[in-house]
Coordinates of C-alpha atoms and ligand atoms in Angstrom, one line a residue:
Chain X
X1 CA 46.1 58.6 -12.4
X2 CA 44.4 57.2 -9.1
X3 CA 44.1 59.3 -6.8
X4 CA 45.1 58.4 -3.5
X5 CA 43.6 58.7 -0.2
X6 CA 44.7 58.5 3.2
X7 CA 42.8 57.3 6.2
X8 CA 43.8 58.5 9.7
X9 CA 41.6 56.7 12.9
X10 CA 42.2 55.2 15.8
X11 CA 39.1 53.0 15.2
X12 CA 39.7 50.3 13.0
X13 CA 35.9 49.9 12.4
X14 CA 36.0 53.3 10.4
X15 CA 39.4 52.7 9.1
X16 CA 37.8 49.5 7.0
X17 CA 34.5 50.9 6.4
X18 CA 35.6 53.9 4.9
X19 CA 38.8 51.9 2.7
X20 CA 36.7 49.7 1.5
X21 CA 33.7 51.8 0.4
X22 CA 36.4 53.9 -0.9
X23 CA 38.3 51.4 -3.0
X24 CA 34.7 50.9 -4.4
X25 CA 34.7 53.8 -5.8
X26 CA 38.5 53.6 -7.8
X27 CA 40.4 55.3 -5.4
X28 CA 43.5 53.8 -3.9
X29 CA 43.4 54.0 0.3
X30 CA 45.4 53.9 2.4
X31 CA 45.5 53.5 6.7
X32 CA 47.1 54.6 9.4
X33 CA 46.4 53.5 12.5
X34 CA 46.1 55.9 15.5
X35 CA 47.6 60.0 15.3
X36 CA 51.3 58.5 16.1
X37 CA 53.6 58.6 13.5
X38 CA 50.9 60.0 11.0
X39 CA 52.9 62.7 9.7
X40 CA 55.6 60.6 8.5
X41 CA 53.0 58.1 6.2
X42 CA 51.7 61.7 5.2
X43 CA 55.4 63.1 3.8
X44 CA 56.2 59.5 2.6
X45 CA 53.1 58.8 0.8
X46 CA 52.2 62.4 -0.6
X47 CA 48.6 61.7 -0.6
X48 CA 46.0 63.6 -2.8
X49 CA 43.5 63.8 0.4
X50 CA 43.9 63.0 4.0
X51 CA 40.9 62.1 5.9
X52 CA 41.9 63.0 9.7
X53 CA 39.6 61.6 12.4
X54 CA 39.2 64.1 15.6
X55 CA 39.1 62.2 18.6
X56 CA 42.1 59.8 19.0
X57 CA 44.1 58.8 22.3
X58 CA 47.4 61.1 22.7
X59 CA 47.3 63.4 19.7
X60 CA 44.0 64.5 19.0
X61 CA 42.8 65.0 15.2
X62 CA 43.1 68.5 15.1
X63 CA 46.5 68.9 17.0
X64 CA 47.8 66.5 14.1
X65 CA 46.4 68.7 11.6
X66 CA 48.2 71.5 12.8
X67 CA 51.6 69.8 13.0
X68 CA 51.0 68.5 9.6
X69 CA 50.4 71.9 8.0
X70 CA 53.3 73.3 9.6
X71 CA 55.2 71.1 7.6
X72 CA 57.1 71.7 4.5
X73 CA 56.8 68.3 2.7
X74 CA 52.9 68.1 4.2
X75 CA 51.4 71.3 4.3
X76 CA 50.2 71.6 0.9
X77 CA 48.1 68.2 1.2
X78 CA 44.6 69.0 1.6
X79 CA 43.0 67.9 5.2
X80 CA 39.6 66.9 5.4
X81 CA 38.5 66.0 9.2
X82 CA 36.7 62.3 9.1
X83 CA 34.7 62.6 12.4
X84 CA 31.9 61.5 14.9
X85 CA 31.9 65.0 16.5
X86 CA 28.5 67.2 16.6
X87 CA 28.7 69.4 13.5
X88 CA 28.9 72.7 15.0
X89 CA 32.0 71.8 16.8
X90 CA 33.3 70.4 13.4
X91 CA 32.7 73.4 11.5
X92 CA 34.4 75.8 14.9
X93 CA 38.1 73.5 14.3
X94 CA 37.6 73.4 10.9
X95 CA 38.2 77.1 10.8
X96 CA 40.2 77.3 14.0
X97 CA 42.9 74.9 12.1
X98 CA 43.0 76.0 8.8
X99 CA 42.4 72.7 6.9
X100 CA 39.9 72.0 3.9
X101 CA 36.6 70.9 5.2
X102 CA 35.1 68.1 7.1
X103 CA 32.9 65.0 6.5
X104 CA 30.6 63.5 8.9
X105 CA 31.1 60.2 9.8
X106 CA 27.6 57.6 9.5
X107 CA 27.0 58.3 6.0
X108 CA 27.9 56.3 3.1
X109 CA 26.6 58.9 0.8
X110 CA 28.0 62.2 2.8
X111 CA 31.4 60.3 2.1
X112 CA 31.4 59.6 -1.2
X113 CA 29.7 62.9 -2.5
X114 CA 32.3 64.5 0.3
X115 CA 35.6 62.6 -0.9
X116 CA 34.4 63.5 -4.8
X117 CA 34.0 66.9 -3.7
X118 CA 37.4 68.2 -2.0
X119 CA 39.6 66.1 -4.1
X120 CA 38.3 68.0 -7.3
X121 CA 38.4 70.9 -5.4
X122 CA 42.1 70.4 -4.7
X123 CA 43.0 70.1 -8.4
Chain T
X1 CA 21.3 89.8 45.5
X2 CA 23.2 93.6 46.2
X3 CA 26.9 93.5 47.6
X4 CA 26.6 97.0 48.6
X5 CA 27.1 97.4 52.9
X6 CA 24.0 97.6 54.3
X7 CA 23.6 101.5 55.7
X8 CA 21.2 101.8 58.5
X9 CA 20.4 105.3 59.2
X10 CA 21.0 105.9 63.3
X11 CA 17.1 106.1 64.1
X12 CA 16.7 102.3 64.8
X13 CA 19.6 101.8 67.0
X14 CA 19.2 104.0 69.6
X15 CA 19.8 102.1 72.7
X16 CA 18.5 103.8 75.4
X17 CA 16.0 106.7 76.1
X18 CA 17.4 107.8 79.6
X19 CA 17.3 111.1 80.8
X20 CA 16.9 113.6 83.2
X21 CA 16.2 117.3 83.7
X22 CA 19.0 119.7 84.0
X23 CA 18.7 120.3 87.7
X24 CA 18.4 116.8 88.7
X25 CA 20.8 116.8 91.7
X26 CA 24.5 114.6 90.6
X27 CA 23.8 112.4 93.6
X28 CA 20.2 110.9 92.5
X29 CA 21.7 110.5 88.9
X30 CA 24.9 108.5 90.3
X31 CA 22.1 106.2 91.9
X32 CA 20.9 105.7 88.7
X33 CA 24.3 104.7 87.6
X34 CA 24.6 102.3 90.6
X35 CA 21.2 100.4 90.5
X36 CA 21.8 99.6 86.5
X37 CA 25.3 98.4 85.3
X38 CA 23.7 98.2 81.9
X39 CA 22.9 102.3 81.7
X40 CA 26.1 103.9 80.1
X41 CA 24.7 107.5 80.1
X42 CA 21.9 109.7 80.6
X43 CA 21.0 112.7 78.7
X44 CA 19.9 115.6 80.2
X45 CA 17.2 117.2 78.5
X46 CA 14.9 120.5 79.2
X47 CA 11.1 120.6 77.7
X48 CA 12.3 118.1 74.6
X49 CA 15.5 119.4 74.0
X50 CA 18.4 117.9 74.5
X51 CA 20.8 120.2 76.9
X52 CA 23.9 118.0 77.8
X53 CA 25.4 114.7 78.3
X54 CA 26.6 111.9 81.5
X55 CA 28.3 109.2 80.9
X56 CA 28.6 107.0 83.8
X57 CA 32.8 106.4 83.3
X58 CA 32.9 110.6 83.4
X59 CA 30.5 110.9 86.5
X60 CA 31.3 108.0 88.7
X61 CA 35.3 109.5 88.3
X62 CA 34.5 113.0 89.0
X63 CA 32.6 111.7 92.3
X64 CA 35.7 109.3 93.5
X65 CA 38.2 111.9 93.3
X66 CA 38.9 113.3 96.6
X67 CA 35.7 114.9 98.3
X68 CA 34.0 114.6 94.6
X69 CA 30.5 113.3 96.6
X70 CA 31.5 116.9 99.2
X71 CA 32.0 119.0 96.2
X72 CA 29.6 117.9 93.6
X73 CA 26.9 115.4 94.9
X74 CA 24.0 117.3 95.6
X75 CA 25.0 120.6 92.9
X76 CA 22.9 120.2 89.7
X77 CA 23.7 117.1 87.5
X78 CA 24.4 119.8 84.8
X79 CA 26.8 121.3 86.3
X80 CA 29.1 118.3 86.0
X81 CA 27.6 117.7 82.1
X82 CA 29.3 117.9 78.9
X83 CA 27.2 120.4 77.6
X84 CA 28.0 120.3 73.9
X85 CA 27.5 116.2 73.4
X86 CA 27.7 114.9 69.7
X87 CA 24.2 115.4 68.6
X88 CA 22.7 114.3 65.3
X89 CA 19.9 113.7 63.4
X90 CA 17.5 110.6 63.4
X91 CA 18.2 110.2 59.8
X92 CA 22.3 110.4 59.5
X93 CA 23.4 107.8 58.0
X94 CA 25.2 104.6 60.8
X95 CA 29.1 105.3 58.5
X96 CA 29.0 108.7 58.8
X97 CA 27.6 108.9 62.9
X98 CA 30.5 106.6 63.2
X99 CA 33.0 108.8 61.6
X100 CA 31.8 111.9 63.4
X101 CA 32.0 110.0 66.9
X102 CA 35.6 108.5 66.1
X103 CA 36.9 112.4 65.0
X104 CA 36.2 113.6 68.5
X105 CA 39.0 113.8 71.1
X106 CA 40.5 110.2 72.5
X107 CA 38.7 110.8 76.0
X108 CA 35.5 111.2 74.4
X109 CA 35.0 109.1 71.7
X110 CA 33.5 106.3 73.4
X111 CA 30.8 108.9 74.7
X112 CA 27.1 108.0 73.9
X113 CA 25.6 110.5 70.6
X114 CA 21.9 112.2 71.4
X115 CA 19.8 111.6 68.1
X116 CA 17.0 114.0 67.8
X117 CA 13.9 114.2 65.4
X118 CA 13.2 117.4 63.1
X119 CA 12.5 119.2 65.4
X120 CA 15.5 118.9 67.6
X121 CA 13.2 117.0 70.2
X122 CA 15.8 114.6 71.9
X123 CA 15.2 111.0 71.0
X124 CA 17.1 108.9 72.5
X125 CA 20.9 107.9 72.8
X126 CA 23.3 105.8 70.3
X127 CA 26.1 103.7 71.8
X128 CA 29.0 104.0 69.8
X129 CA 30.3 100.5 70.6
X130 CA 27.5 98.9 69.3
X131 CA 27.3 100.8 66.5
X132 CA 31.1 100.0 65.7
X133 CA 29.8 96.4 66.3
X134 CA 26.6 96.3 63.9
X135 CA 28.8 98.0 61.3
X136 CA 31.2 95.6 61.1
X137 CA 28.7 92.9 61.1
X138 CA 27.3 94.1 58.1
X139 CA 30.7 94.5 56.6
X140 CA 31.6 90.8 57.3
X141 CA 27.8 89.7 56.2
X142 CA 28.6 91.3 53.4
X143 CA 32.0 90.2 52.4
X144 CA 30.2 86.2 53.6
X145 CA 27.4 86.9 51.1
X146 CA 29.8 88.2 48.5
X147 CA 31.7 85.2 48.3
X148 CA 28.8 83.0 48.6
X149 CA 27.7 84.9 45.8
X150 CA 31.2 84.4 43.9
X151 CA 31.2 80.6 44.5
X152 CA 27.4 79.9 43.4
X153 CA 28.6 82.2 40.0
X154 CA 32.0 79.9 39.6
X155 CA 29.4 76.4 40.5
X156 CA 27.0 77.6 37.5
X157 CA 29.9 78.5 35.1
X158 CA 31.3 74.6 36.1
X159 CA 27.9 73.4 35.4
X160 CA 27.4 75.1 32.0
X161 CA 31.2 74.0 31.3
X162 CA 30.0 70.2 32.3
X163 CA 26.9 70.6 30.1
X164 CA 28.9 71.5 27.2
X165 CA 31.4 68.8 27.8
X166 CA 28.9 66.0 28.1
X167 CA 27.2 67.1 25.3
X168 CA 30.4 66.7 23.3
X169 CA 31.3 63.8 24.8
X170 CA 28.1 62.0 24.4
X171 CA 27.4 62.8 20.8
X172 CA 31.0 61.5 19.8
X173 CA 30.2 58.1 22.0
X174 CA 27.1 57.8 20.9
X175 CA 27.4 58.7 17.3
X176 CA 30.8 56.6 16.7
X177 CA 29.1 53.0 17.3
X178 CA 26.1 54.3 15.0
X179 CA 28.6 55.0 12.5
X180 CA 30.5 51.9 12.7
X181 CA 28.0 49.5 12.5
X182 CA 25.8 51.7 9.7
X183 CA 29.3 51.6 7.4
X184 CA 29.6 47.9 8.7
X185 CA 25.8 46.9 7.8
X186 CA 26.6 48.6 4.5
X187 CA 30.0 46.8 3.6
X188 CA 28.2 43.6 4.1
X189 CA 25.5 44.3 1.8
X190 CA 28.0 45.0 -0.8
X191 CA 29.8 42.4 -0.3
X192 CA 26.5 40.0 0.1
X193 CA 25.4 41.5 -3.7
X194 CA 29.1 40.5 -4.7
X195 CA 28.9 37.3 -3.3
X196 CA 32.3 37.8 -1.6
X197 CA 31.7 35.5 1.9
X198 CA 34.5 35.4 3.1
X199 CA 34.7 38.5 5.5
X200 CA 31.4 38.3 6.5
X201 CA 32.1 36.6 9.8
X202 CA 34.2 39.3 11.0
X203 CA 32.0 41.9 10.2
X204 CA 29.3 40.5 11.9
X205 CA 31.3 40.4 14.7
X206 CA 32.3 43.9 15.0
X207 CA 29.4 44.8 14.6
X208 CA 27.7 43.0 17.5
X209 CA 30.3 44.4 19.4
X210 CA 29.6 47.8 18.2
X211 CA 26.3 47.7 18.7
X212 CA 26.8 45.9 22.6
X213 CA 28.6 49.0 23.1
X214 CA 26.4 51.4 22.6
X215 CA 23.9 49.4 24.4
X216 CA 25.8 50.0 27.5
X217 CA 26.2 53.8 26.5
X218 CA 22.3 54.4 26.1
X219 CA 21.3 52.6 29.2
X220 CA 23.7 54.5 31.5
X221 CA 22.2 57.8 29.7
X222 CA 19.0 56.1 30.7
X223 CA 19.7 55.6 33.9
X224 CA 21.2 58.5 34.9
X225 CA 17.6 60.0 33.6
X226 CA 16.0 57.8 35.7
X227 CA 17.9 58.2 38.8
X228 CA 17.5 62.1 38.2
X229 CA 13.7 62.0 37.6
X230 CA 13.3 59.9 40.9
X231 CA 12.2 57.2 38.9
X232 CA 14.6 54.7 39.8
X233 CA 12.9 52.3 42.8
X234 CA 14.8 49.7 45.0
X235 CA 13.4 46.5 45.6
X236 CA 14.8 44.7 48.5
X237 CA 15.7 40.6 48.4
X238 CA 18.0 38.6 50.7
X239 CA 20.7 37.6 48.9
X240 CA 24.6 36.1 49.2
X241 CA 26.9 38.7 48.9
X242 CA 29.8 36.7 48.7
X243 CA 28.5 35.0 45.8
X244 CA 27.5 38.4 44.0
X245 CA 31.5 38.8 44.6
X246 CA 32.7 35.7 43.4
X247 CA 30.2 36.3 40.0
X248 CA 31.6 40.1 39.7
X249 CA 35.4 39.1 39.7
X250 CA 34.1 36.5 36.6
X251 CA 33.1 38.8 34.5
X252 CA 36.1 41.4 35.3
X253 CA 38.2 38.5 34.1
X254 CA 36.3 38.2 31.0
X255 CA 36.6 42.3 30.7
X256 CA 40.1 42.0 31.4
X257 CA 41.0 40.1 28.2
X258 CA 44.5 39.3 27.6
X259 CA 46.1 41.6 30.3
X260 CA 48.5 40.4 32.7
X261 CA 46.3 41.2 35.4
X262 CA 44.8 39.2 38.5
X263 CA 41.3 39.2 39.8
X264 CA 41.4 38.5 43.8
X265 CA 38.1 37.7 45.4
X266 CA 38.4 37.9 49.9
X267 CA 35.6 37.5 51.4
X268 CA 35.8 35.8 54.9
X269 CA 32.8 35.4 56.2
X270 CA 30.9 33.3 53.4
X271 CA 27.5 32.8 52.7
X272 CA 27.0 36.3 53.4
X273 CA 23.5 37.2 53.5
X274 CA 22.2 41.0 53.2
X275 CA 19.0 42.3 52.3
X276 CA 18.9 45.0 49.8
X277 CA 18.6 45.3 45.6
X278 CA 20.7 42.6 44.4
X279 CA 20.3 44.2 40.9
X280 CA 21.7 47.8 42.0
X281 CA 24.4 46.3 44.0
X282 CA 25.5 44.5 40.8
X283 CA 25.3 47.4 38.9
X284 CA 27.9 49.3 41.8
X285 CA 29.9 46.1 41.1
X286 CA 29.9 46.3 37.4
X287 CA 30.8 49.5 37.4
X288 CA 33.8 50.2 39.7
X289 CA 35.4 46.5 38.4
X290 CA 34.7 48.0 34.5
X291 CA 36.8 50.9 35.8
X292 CA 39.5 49.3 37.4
X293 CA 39.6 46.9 34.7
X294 CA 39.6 49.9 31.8
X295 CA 42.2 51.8 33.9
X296 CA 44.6 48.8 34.8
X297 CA 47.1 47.5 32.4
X298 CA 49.1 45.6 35.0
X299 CA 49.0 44.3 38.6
X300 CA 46.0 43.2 40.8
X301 CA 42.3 43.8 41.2
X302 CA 41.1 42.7 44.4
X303 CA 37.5 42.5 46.2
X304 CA 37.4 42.9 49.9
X305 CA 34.4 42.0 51.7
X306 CA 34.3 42.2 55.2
X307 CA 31.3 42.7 58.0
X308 CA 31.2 45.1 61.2
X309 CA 28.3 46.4 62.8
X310 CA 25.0 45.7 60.5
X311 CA 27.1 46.7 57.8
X312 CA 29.1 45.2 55.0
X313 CA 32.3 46.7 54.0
X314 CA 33.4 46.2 49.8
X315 CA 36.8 48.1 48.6
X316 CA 37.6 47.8 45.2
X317 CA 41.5 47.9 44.7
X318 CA 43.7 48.4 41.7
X319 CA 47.0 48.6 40.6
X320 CA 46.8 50.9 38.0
X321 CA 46.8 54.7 36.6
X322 CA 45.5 56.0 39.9
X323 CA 43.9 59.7 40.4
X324 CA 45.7 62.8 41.0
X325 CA 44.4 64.3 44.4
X326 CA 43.6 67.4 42.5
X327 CA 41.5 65.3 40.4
X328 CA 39.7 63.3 43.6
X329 CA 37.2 65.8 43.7
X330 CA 35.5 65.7 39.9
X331 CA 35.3 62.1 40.5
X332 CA 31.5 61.8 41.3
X333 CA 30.3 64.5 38.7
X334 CA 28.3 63.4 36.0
X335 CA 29.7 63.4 32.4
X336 CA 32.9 63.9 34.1
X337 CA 35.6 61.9 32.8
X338 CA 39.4 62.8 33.8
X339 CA 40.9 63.0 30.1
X340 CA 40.7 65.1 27.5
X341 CA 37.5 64.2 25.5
X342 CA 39.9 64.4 22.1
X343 CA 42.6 62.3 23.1
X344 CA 41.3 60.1 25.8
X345 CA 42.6 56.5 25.3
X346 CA 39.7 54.6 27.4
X347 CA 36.3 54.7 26.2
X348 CA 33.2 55.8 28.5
X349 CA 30.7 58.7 28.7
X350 CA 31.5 59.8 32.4
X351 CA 28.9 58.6 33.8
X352 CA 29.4 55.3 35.7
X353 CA 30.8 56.8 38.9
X354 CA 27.7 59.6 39.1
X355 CA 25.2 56.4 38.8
X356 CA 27.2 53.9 41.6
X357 CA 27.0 56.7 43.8
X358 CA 23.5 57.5 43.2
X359 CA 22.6 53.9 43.7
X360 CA 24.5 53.4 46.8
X361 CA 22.9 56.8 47.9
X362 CA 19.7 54.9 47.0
X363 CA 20.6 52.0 49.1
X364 CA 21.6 53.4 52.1
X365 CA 24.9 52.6 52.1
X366 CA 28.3 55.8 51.2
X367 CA 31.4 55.8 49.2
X368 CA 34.4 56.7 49.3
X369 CA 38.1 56.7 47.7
X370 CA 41.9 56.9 48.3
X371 CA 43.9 56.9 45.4
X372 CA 47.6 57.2 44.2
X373 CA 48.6 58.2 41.2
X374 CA 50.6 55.9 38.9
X375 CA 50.4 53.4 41.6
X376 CA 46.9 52.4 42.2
X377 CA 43.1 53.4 43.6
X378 CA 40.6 52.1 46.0
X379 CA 36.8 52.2 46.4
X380 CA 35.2 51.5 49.6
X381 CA 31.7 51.4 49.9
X382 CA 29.6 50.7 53.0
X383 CA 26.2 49.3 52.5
X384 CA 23.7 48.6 55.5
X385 CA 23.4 44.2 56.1
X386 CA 19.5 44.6 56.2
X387 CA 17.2 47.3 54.6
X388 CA 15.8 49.6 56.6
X389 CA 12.5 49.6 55.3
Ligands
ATP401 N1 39.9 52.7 39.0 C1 40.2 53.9 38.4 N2 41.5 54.2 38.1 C2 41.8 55.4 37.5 N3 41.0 56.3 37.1 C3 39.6 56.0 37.3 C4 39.2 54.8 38.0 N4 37.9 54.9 38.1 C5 37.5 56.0 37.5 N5 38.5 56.8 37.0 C6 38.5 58.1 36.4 O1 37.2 58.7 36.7 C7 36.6 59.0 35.4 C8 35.1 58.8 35.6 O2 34.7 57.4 35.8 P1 33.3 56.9 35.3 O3 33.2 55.5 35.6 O4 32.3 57.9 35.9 O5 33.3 57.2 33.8 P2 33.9 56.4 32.6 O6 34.4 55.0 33.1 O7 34.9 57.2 31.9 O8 32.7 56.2 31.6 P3 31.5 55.2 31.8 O9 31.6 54.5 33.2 O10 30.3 56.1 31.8 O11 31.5 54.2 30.7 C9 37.2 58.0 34.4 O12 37.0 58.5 33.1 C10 38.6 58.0 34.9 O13 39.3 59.1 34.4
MG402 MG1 33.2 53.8 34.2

C-alpha cells in the first residue's frame, strides 16, 4: 500500500515543493494549509507521517503537535517537524514535545533520505 | 562594583580641633562661642589628654539663667564641663560611634564625641549631626548604586534575551526563502528533464518573489551593520519633498494589493524643497508605509506633510492593529518584533523601525509615536528643511 503523507505549512512554496518531490518518490501527499483545522485532516485522513512546519501565524508547529498527540484518534501518528528553524532549537522542541524527529527544510536530499527514514521507522 | 555601606572609620570626620585648657576662665570660652556661630563645642584638654567637654547650647544656658555670668563667668571653664564626654578611638568604626552617641541620655545625644589616637592624645571632635548626615548618605548612595546596578543586570539579561531572539528570528527568515526557492529551482529542473511546461511560469514567479524577499531581508541585516559600524554616510541634495510623498504613497498602493485600504497623500505647501539625503529619507518612507501597509487590513493610510520653523513635519497614519502602550517602548529595539516569532502572521526581521530611527538620527531630524490599539498608529518625524552641514 502507498503510504501516505501529510504536509502541514503555512507557506504554500514548501507545501508544493515538498508534495511534489514527494509524489516523485510514490508516496501519496497530502496539504493542509496553515495550523487551523489541522488536527481534524489528521483524525480524518489517518496519515502514515505528518510533516508539521514550526513557525505558522496563530498556532505555532509545535503547540499543534502537542494538541495532536493528546488526541485519541491522532496520537499514535508519527510527527516529524518540517522546518526552517536553526537546528539546535529543532532538536530542544523535538524532545520538549515528544514527537518523532525533525527534517530540515532546503534540502532535497535531507527530505527524501528523512521521509524514507521515519516512515520505516514507524512500521 | 560592592553593595556593602561604605564604613568610614571616625578619624577622617572630625570636624573641629577646638580646645582649651582646663582652667580657661567660662567667660573667655563663651567669647569664643560668640565670635563663631559655626563652633559647636570645645574640648578641654590638659597636656594631650582630653579632660572634659562644652558644648555651646549647654554653656550659653548655664550663663543666661539668672546671675549665670555672676555665678560662673570668670570660675574655671571646667568647672561648668561635662567631665566624662563620649570619648573614642580614632579607629571606631562611623555605625558603631553613631550607636554609642544615640544610647546616651536625650539631653546629650547631640553632644560633640572627643576622638583620640593610641595614645589617648585628644584629636579632635566629631559632630554627631554630620555623622548622622554622611551615614545616611552612604546608605542612600548605596541603595542608588544598588539599583543602578539591578537595572544595568535586567538591560544585559534583555540584551542577551534580544540576541537570542534575533538569532532565531533571522535564521528562520532568512533560511525559509533559501529553502523555497532551492526546492523551487529543483522542481523545475525535474519538471524541465520531464518536459512537463506547463507550471513553469508560476514557478518562476514564486521564485523571483522569493528570492526579492530575501533581498530585502539581507540588505536590512546589511544595513543595520552598517549603521552600527559607522559606516553609513549621508550625502545631502536639494530635493521636493512633496514629490518624494506623492512617489512613497505609489508604491504603498502597489504593497497594499487587493486590500480595501486608501492611500491619502496632504501635503500643502507643494514643491517642497529640503536639503538632506533623498535616498535615507526614502528609506524612512519605505519603511514606516511597509509597516502600516503589513499591519493594516482595513481603513486609511495617510501622509501628512507640513512646514514650521526650518523644519518639515511627516506623520504616518493608520487605521490598523495599533500598539499596546505597554508595547510602545520595544518599538525601536533592533530584532524586536511585537509577535511571537512562532506564530507571527506578518513577515519581517525586526529591524525596519531600529534602521528609520537610526537614519533619521543620522539626518538630524527625531521620531516619535502615538498609537491605539485595535484602532490605529501614527509616526511623526521631524526632519530639519536644510542640512546643517
Ligand atoms: N504601523 C504599525 N502598526 C502596528 N504595529 C506596528 C506598526 N509598525 C510597527 N509595528 C510593530 O513593530 C514591530 C517592529 O517593526 P519593524 O518595522 O521594526 O519590524 P518588522 O516590520 O516586523 O520587520 P522588518 O521591517 O525588518 O521587515 C512590528 O513587528 C510590529 O509588531
Ligand atoms: Mg517593518
Amino acid at each position: 500500500m502507498r503510504k501516505r503523507i501529510l504536509i502541514i505549512d503555512d507557506d504554500v512554496r514548501h507545501l508544493i515543493t515538498a508534495k511534489e518531490i514527494l509524489e516523485e518518490e510514490g508516496y501519496e501527499v497530502i496539504t493542509h494549509h496553515y495550523a487551523f483545522g489541522a488536527t481534524n485532516t489528521v483524525r480524518v485522513q489517518q496519515p502514515d507521517l505528518v510533516l508539521l512546519d514550526v513557525n505558522m501565524p496563530g498556532l505555532s508547529g509545535d503547540r499543534l503537535s502537542k494538541v495532536m498527540l493528546s488526541n485519541e484518534k491522532s496520537k499514535d501518528i508519527p510527527i516529524v517537524f518540517y522546518s526552517s528553524n536553526d537546528e539546535d532549537s529543532l532538536r530542544k522542541a523535538v524532545s520538549e514535545y515528544g514527537v518523532k524527529g525533525y527534517i530540515c527544510k532546503g534540502s532535497i536530499f535531507d527530505l527524501r533520505k528523512g521521509v524514507a527514514y521515519y516512515l520505516g521507522q514507524s512500521q | 562594583m560592592t553593595f556593602e555601606t561604605e564604613c568610614h572609620t571616625v578619624g577622617v570626620l572630625i570636624a573641629s580641633r577646638e580646645n582649651v585648657p582646663p582652667q580657661t576662665r567660662v567667660n573667655r570660652v563663651a567669647e569664643n562661642f560668640f565670635g563663631s556661630t559655626s563652633l559647636d563645642a570645645v574640648a578641654i584638654v590638659e597636656g594631650n589628654e582630653p579632660v572634659g567637654l562644652v558644648t555651646r547650647q549647654k554653656l550659653l544656658f548655664t550663663l543666661f539663667r539668672r546671675f549665670g555670668f555672676e555665678l560662673y563667668g570668670r570660675k574655671p571653664v571646667i568647672t561648668v564641663a561635662d567631665t566624662e564626654p563620649l570619648t573614642i578611638h580614632k579607629n571606631e568604626r562611623l555605625d558603631v560611634a553613631i550607636d554609642m552617641a544615640l544610647q546616651r541620655p536625650v539631653e546629650d545625644i547631640y553632644d560633640e564625641i572627643i576622638v583620640v589616637n593610641d595614645s589617648s592624645c585628644f584629636m579632635g571632635l566629631l559632630s554627631v549631626k554630620q555623622m548622622i548626615i554622611q551615614q545616611s548618605n552612604a546608605l542612600a548612595n548605596s541603595m542608588v548604586q544598588k539599583e543602578i546596578a539591578k537595572a544595568r543586570i535586567k538591560e544585559l539579561e534583555n540584551i542577551e534575551k534580544i540576541k537570542s531572539q534575533f538569532i532565531a528570528n533571522v535564521t528562520h527568515e532568512l533560511r525559509s526563502p533559501v529553502n523555497a526557492i532551492i526546492g523551487l529551482a529543483e522542481l523545475m529542473k525535474i519538471s524541465c528533464e520531464k518536459g512537463y511546461m506547463d507550471q513553469l511560469n508560476d514557478r518562476l514567479s514564486l521564485l523571483m518573489s522569493s528570492a526579492s524577499n530575501l533581498r530585502a531581508i539581507i540588505t536590512n541585516i546589511l544595513d543595520l551593520s552598517k549603521i552600527e559600524a559607522g559606516k553609513m554616510e549621508v550625502i545631502y541634495e536639494g530635493f521636493d519633498m512633496a514629490a518624494l510623498l506623492r512617489e512613497s504613497a505609489e508604491t504603498t498602493r502597489v504593497l497594499l494589493g487587493n486590500k480595501p485600504v486608501e492611500v491619502d497623500v496632504i501635503t500643502p505647501i507643494s514643491p517642497l524643497h529640503i536639503v538632506s539625503d533623498p535616498l535615507k529619507v526614502r528609506q524612512i518612507l519605505t519603511n514606516l508605509l511597509s509597516n502600516a501597509a503589513k499591519f493594516t487590513e482595513k481603513g486609511k493610510i495617510s501622509l501628512l506633510l507640513n512646514e514650521e520653523e526650518g523644519r518639515i513635519k511627516i506623520i504616518v497614519c493608520d487605521t490598523g492593529l495599533g500598539i499596546k502602550d505597554e508595547d510602545i517602548s520595544r518599538l525601536f529595539t533592533a530584532f524586536t518584533q511585537l509577535e511571537d516569532v512562532t506564530t507571527k502572521r506578518h513577515e519581517g526581521t525586526g529591524l525596519g523601525l531600529t534602521i528609520t530611527k537610526n537614519l533619521i538620527r543620522m539626518l538630524g531630524g527625531s521620531i516619535s509615536v502615538s498609537s491605539t490599539y485595535g484602532k490605529g498608529t501614527a509616526f511623526e518625524i521631524v526632519l530639519p528643511k536644510m542640512s546643517s552641514e
